[in-house]
PDB file of C-alpha atoms in Angstrom:
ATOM      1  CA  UNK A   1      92.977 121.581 123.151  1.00  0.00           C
ATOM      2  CA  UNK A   2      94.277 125.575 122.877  1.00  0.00           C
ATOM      3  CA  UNK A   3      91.880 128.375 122.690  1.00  0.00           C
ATOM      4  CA  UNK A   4      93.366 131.949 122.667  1.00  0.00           C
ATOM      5  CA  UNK A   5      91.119 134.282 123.389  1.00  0.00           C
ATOM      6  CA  UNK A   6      91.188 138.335 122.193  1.00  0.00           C
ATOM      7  CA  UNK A   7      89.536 140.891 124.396  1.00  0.00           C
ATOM      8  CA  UNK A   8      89.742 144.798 125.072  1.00  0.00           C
ATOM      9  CA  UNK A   9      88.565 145.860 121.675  1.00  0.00           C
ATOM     10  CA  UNK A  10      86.033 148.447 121.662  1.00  0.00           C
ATOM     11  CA  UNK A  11      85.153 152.438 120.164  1.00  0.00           C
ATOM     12  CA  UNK A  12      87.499 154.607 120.639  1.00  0.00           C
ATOM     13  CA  UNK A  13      88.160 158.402 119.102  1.00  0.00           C
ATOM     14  CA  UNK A  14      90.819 159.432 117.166  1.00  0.00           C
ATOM     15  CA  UNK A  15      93.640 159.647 119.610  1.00  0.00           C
ATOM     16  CA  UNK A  16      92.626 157.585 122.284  1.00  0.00           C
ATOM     17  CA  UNK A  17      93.829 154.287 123.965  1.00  0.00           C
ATOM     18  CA  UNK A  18      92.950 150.570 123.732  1.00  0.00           C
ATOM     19  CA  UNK A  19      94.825 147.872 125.516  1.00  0.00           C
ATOM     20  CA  UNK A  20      94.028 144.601 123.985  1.00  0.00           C
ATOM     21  CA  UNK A  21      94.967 141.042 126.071  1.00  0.00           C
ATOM     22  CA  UNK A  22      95.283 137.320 124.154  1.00  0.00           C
ATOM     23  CA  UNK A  23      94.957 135.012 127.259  1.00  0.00           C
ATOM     24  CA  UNK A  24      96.054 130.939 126.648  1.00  0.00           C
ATOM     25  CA  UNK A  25      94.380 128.392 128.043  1.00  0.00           C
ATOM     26  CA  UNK A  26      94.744 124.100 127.629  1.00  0.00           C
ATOM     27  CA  UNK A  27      97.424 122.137 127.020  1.00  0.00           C
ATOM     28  CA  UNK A  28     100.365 124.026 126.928  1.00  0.00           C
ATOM     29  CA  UNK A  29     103.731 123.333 128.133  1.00  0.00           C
ATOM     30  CA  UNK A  30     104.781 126.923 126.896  1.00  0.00           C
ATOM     31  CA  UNK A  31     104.282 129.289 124.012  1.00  0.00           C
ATOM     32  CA  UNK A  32     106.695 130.481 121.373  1.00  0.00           C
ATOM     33  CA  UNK A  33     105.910 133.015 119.410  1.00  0.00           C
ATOM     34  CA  UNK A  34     103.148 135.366 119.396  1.00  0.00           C
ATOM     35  CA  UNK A  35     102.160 137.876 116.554  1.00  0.00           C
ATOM     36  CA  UNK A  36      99.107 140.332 117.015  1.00  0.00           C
ATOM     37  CA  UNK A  37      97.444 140.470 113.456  1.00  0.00           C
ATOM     38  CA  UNK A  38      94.810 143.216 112.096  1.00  0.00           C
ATOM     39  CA  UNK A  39      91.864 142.865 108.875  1.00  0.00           C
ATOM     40  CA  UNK A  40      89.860 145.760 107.927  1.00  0.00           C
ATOM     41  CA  UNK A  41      86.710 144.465 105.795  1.00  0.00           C
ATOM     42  CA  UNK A  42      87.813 143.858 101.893  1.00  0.00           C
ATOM     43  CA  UNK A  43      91.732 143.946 103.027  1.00  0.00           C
ATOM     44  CA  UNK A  44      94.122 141.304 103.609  1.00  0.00           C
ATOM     45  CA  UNK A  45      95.198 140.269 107.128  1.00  0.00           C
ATOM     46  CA  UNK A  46      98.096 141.526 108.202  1.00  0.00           C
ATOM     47  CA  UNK A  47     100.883 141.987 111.066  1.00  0.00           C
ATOM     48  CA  UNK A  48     100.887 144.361 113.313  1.00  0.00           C
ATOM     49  CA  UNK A  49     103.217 143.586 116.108  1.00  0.00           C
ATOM     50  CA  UNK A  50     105.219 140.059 117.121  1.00  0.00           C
ATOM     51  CA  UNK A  51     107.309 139.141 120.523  1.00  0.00           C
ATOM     52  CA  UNK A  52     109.145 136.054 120.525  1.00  0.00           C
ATOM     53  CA  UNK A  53     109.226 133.763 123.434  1.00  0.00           C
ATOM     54  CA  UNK A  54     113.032 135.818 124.375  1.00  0.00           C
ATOM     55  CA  UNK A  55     110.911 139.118 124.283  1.00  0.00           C
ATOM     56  CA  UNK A  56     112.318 139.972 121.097  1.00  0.00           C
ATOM     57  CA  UNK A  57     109.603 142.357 119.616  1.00  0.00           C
ATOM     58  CA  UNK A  58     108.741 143.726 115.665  1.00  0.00           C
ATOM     59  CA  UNK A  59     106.652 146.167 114.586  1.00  0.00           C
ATOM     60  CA  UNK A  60     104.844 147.099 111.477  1.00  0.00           C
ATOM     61  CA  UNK A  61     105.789 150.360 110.161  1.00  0.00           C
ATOM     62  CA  UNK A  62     102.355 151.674 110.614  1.00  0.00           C
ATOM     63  CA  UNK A  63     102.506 151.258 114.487  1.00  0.00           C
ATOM     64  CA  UNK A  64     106.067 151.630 115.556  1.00  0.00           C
ATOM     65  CA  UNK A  65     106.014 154.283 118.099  1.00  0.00           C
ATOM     66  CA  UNK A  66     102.518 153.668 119.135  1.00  0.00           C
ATOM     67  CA  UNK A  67     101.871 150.354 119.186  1.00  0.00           C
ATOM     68  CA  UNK A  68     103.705 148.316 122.174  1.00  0.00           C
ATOM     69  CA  UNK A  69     103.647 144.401 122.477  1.00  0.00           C
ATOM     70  CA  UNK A  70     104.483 142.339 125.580  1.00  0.00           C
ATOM     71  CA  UNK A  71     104.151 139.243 127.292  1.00  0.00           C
ATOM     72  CA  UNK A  72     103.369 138.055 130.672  1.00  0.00           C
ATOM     73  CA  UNK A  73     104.283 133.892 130.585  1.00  0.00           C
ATOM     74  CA  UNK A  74     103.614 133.350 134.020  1.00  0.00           C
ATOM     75  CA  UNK A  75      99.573 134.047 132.854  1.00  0.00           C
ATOM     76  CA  UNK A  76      99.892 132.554 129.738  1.00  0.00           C
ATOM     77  CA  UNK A  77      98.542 136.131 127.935  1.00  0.00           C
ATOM     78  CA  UNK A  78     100.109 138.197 125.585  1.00  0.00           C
ATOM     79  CA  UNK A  79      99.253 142.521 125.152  1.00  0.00           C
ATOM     80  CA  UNK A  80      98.789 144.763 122.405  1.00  0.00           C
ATOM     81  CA  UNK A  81      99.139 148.466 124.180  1.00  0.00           C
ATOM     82  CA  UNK A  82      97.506 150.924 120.905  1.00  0.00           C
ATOM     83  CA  UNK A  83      98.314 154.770 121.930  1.00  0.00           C
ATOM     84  CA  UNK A  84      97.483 157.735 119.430  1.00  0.00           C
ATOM     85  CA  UNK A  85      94.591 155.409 117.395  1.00  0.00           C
ATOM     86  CA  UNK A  86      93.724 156.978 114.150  1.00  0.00           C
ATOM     87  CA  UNK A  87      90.701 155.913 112.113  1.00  0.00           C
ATOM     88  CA  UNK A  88      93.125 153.391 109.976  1.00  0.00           C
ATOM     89  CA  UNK A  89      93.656 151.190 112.751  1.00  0.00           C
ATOM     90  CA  UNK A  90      90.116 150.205 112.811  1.00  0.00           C
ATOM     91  CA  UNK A  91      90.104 146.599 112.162  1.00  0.00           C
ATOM     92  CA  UNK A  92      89.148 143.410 113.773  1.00  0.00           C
ATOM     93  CA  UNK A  93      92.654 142.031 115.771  1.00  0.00           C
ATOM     94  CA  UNK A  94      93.547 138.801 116.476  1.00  0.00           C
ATOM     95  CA  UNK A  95      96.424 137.270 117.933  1.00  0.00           C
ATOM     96  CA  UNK A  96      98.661 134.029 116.972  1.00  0.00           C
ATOM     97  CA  UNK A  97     101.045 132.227 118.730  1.00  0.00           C
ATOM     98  CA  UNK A  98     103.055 128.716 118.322  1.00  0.00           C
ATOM     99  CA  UNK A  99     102.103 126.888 121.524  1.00  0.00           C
ATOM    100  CA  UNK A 100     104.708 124.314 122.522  1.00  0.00           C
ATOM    101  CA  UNK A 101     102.205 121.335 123.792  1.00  0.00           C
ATOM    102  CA  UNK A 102     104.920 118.388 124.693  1.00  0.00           C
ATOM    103  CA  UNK A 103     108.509 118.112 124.032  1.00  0.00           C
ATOM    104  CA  UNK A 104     107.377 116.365 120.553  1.00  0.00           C
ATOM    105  CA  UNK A 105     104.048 118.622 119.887  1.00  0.00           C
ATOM    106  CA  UNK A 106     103.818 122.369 118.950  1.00  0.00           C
ATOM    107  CA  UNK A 107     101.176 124.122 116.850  1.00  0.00           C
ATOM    108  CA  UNK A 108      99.784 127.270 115.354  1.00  0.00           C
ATOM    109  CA  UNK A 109      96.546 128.933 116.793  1.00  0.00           C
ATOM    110  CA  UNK A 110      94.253 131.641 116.085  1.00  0.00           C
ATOM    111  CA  UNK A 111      92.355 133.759 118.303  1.00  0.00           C
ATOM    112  CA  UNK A 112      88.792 134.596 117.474  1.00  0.00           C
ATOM    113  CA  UNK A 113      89.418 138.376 117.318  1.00  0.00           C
ATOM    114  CA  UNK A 114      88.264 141.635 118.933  1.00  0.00           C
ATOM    115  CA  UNK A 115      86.686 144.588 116.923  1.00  0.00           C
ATOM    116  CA  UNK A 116      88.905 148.064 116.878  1.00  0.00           C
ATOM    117  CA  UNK A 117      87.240 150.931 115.990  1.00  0.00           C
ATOM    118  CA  UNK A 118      88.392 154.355 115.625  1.00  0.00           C
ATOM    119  CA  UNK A 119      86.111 157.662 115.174  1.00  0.00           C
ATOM    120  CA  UNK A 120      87.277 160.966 114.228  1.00  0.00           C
TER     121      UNK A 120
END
């Protein structure tokens, strides 16, 4: 089995910092790639940042120049760094990534999340 596991959520205020870590553990031969996702209560789930397994990174519109995403393989964990939080990002955040199991097997996981929240 693959669990992915969220953690560094927490309160912050308006302005502050949150560094949030997806750490892999199982079966896994390697992972592909990873997307960190984002669902306020009554809103759809969406994207906020994604790094492919080259390093290649994307950004939604809404955290480009705040948000950075990046990868440490050798651990198996993947990083969400949030700078300049405004109430807007509060959300619960969870992170997805296509783990290559075998040279046959690779699958889609999702992390249980971590709760953002953001004070003015």
């Amino acid at each position: 089995q693959v669990q992915l596991v969220e953690s560094g959520g927490g309160l912050v205020q308006a302005g502050g910092s949150l560094r949030l870590s997806c750490a892999a553990s199982g079966s896994i031969f390697s992972i592909d790639n990873v997307g960190w996702y984002r669902q306020a209560p009554g809103k759809q789930r969406e994207l906020v940042a994604a790094i492919t397994s080259g390093g290649t990174t994307n950004y939604a519109d809404s955290a480009k120049g705040r948000f950075t995403i990046s990868r440490d393989n050798a651990k198996n964990t993947v990083y969400l760094q949030m700078n300049s939080l405004k109430p807007e990002d509060t959300a619960v955040y969870y992170c997805n990534a296509v783990v290559v199991k075998s040279s046959r097997t690779r699958n889609n996981y999702w992390g249980q999340g971590t709760q953002v929240t953001v004070s003015s």
